[in-house]
Coordinates of C-alpha atoms and ligand atoms in Angstrom, one line a residue:
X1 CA -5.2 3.0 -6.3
X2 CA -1.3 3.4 -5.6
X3 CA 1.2 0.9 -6.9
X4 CA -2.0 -0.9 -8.8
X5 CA 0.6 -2.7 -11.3
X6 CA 1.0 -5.7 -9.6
X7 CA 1.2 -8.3 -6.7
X8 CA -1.2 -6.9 -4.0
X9 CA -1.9 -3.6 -5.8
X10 CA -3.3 -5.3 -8.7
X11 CA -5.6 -7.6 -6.6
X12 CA -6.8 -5.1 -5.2
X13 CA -7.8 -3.1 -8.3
X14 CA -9.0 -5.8 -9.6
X15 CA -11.8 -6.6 -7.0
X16 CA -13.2 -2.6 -7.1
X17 CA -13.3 -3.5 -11.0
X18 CA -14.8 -6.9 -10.4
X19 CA -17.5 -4.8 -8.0
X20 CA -18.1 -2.4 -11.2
X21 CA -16.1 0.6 -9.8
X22 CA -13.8 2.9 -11.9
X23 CA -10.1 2.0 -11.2
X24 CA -7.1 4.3 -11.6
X25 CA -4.5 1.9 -12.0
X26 CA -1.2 3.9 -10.5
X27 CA 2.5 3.2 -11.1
X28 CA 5.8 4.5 -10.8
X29 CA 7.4 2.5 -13.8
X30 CA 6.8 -1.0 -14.5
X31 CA 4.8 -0.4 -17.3
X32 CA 4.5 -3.3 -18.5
X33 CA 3.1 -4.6 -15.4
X34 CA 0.9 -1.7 -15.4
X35 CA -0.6 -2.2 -18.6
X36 CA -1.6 -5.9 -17.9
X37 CA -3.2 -4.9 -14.4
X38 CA -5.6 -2.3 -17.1
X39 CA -6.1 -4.4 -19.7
X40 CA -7.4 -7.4 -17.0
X41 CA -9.7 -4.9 -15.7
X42 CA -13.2 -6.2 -16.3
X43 CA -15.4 -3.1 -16.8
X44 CA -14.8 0.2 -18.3
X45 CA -13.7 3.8 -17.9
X46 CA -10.5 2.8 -16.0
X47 CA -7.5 4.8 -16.3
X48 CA -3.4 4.3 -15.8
X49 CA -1.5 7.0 -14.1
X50 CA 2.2 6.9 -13.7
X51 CA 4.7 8.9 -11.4
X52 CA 6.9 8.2 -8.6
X53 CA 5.0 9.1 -5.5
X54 CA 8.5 10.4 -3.9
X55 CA 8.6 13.9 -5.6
X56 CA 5.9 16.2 -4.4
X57 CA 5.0 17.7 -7.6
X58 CA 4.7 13.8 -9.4
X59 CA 2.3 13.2 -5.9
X60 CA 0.2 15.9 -6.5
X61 CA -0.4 15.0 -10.3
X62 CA -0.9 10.9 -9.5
X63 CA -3.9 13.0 -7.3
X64 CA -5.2 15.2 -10.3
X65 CA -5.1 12.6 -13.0
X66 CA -6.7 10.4 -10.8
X67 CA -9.5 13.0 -10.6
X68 CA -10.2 13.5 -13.9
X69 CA -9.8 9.5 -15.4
X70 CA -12.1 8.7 -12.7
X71 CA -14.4 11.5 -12.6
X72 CA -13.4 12.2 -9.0
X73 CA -11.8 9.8 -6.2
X74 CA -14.0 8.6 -3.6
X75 CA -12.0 5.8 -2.6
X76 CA -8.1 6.2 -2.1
X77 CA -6.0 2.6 -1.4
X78 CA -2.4 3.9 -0.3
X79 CA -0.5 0.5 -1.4
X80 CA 2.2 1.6 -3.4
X81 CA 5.1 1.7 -1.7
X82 CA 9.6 1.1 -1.7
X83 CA 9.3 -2.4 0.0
X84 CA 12.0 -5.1 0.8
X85 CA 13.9 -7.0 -1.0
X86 CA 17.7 -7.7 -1.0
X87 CA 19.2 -5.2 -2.4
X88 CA 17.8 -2.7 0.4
X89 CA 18.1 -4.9 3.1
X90 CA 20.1 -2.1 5.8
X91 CA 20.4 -4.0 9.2
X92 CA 22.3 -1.5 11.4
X93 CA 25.1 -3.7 11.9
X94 CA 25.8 -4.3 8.5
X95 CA 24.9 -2.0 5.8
X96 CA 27.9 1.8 5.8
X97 CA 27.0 4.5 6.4
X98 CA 26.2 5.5 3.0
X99 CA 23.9 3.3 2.4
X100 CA 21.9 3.5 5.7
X101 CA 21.2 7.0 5.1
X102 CA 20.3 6.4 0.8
X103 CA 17.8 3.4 2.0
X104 CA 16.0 5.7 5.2
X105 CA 15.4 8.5 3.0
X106 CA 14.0 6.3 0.1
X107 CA 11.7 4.5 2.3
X108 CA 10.3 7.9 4.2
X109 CA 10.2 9.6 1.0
X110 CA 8.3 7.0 -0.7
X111 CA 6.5 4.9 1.9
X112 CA 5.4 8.2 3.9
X113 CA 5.5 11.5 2.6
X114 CA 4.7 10.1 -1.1
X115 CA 1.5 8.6 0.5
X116 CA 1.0 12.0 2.8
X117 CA 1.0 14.0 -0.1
X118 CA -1.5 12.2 -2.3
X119 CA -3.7 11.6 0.6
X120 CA -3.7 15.3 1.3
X121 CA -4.4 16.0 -2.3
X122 CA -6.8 13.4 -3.0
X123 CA -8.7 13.9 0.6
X124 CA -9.1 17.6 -0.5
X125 CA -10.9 16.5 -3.3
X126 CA -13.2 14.4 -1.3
X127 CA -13.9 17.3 1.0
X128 CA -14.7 19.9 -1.5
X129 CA -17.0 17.6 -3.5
X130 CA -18.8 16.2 -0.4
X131 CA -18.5 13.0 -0.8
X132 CA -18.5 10.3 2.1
X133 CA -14.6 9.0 0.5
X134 CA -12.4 6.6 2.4
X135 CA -9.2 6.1 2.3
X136 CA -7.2 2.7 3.1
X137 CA -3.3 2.6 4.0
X138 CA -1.8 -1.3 3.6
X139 CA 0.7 -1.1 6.2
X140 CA 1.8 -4.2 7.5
X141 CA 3.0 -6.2 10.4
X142 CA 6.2 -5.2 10.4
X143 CA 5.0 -2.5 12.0
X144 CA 4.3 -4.1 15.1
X145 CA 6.8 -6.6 15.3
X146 CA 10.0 -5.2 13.8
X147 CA 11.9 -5.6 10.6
X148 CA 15.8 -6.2 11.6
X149 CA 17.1 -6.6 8.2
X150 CA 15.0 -3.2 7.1
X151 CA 14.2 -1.2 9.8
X152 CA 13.5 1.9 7.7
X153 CA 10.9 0.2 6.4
X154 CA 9.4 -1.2 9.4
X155 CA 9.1 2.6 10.8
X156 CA 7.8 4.0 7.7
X157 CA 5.3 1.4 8.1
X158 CA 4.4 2.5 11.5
X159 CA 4.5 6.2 10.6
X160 CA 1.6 5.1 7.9
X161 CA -0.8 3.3 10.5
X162 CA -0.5 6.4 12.8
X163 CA -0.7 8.8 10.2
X164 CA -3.8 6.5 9.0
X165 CA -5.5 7.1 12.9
X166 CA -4.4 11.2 12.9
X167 CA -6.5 11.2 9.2
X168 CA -9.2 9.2 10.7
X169 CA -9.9 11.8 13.6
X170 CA -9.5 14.8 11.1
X171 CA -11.5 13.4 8.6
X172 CA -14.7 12.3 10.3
X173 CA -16.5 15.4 10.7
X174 CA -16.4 15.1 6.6
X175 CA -18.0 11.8 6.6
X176 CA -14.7 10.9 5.4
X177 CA -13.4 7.2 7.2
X178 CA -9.5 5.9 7.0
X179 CA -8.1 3.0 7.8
X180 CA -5.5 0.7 7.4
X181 CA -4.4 -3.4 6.9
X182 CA -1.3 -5.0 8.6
X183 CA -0.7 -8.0 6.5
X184 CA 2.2 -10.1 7.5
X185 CA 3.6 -11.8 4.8
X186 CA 1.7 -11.6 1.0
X187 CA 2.7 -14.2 -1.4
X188 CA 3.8 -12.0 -4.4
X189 CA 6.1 -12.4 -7.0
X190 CA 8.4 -9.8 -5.6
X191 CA 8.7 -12.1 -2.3
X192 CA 8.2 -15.8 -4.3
X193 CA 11.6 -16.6 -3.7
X194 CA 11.2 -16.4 0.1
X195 CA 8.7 -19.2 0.0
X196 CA 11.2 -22.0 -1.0
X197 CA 13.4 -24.4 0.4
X198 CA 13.4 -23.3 4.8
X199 CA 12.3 -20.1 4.4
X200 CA 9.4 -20.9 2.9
X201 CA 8.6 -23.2 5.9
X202 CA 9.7 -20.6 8.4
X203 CA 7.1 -18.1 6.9
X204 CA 4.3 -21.1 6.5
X205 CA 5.1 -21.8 10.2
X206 CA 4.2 -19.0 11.5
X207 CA 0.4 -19.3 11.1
X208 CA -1.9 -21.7 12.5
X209 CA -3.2 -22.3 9.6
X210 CA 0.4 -23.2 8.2
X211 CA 0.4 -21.3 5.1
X212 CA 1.0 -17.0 4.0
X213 CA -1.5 -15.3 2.8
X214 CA -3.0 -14.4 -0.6
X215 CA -3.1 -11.1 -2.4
X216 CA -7.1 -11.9 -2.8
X217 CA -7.0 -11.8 1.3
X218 CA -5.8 -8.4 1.6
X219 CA -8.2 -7.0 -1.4
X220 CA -11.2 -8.4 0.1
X221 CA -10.6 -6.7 3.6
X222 CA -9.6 -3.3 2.0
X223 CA -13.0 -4.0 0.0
X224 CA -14.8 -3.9 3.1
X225 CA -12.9 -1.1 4.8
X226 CA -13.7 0.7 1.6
X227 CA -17.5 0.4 1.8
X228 CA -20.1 2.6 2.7
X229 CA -20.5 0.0 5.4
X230 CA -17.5 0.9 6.8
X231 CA -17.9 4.2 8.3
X232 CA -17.6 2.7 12.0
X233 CA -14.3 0.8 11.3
X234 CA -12.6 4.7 11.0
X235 CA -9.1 4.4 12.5
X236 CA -8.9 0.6 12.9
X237 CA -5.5 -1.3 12.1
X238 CA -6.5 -4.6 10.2
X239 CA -4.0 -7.9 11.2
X240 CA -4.1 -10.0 8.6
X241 CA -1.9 -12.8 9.1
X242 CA -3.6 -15.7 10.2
X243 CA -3.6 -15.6 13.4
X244 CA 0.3 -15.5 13.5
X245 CA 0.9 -12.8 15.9
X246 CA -1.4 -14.8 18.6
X247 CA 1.5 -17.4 18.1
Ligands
NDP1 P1 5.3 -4.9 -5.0 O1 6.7 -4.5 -4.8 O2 5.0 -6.1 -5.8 O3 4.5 -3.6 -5.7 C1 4.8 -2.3 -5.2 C2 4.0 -1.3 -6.0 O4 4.4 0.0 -5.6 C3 4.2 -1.4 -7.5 O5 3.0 -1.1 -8.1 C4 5.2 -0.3 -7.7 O6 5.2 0.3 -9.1 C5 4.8 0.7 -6.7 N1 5.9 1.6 -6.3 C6 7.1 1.3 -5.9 N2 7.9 2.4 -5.7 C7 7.1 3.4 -6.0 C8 7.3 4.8 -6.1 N3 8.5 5.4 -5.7 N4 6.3 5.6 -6.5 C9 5.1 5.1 -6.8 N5 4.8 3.8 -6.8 C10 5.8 3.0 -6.4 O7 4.6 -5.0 -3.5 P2 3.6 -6.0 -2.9 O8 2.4 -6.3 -3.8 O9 4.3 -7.2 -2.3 O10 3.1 -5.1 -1.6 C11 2.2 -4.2 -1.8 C12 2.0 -3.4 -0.5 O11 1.7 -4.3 0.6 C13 3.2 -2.6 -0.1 O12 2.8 -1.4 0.5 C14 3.9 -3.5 0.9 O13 4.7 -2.7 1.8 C15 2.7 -4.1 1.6 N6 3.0 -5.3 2.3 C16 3.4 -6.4 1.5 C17 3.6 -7.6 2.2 C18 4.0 -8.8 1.4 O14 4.5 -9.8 2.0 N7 4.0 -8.9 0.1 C19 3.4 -7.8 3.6 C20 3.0 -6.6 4.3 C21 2.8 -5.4 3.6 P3 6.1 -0.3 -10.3 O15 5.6 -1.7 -10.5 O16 5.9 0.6 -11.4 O17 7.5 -0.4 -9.7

């Protein structure tokens, strides 16, 4: 379970845990965070792994540490990930040069071939032990819709739920299924401060339901994409936004 230590990630972890699975609670740094996603964990034999998925060599250990805390992967939820917030906001008019080409490479290097290179590792495993694994990307709607003010991110995003339906093909003849969620906007702490004042109306707006959605909301759908009962679902992109793109 990438980028387990909190917001999404650790809801997420937390329902496996909740369903008496083994979670390896991954992280780049936030230890802190980390350590109070583990210790909430009901259950035991869980395990904490930290590295930043952007360096090959840290990818490929996340994937070995994984193996042997867990006593093997069968289940792999790509979440972790470079995401918005201010400080990396690069719309084209706007941002130099400089910092267009610093924010593109952090987002492909973290968002995509971070997540490529633990899948491949972790998807290995699966195959050589025969199990029936799965593998979940959260991508999101910015995917489909744009992201203006971070368009890096927006295409990494993409390049996730396509890589997500390449894997899907690949993987089948192993019993293997992938798939991934879109969720439009997550209330997390890391986005809390959108949801005041006119913002916060804007985002509640743009649902029928006139509200975001929960970090719960996203776990329970990756719960079921998860699940043996999933197999059919292989290559399917998730919305999960209330209805908003239908708007
Ligand atoms: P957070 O920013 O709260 O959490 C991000 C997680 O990714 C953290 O665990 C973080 O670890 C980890 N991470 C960040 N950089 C790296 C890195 N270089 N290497 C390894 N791990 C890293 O995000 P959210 O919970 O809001 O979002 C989770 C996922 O859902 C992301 O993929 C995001 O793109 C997607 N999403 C979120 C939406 C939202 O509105 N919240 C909407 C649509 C999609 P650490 O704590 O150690 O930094």
């Amino acid at each position: 379970m990438t980028g387990a230590s909190r917001g999404i990630g650790r809801a997420i972890a937390r329902a496996f845990a909740e369903k008496g699975d083994r979670v390896a609670v991954h992280y780049a740094s936030n230890q802190e965070d980390a350590e109070r996603t583990f210790g909430g964990l009901p259950g035991s034999g869980h395990g904490l792994v930290r590295g930043d998925l952007s360096d090959p060599e840290v990818a490929q250990r996340i994937a070995e540490e994984a193996e042997d805390l867990v006593g093997g992967v069968d289940v792999l939820v790509n979440n972790a990930a470079f995401a918005p917030s201010p400080a990396s906001a690069h719309p084209v008019a706007e941002v130099s040069y400089a910092d267009w080409q610093r924010l593109w490479r952090r987002m492909v290097d973290v968002n995509v071939l971070g997540t490529a290179n633990v899948t491949y590792c972790v998807a290995r495993h699966m195959i050589d032990r025969g199990v029936p694994g799965r593998v979940v990307n959260i991508g999101s709607r910015g995917a489909f819709k744009g992201e203006p003010e971070f368009p890096a991110y927006g295409a990494s995003k993409a390049a996730l739920h396509s890589f997500g339906q390449s894997l899907a093909v690949a993987l089948a003849p192993h019993g293997i299924a992938v798939t991934s969620v879109a969720p439009g906007f997550t209330a997390t702490d890391r986005v809390a401060i959108k949801l005041e004042g006119e913002s916060g109306e804007a985002l509640r707006g743009q649902s029928p339901f006139g509200r975001v959605g929960t970090p719960e909301e996203v776990a329970a759908a990756v719960l079921y994409l998860a699940s043996a009962e999933a197999a059919w679902a292989s290559g399917a992109i998730l919305d999960l936004n209330g209805a908003s793109h239908l708007r």
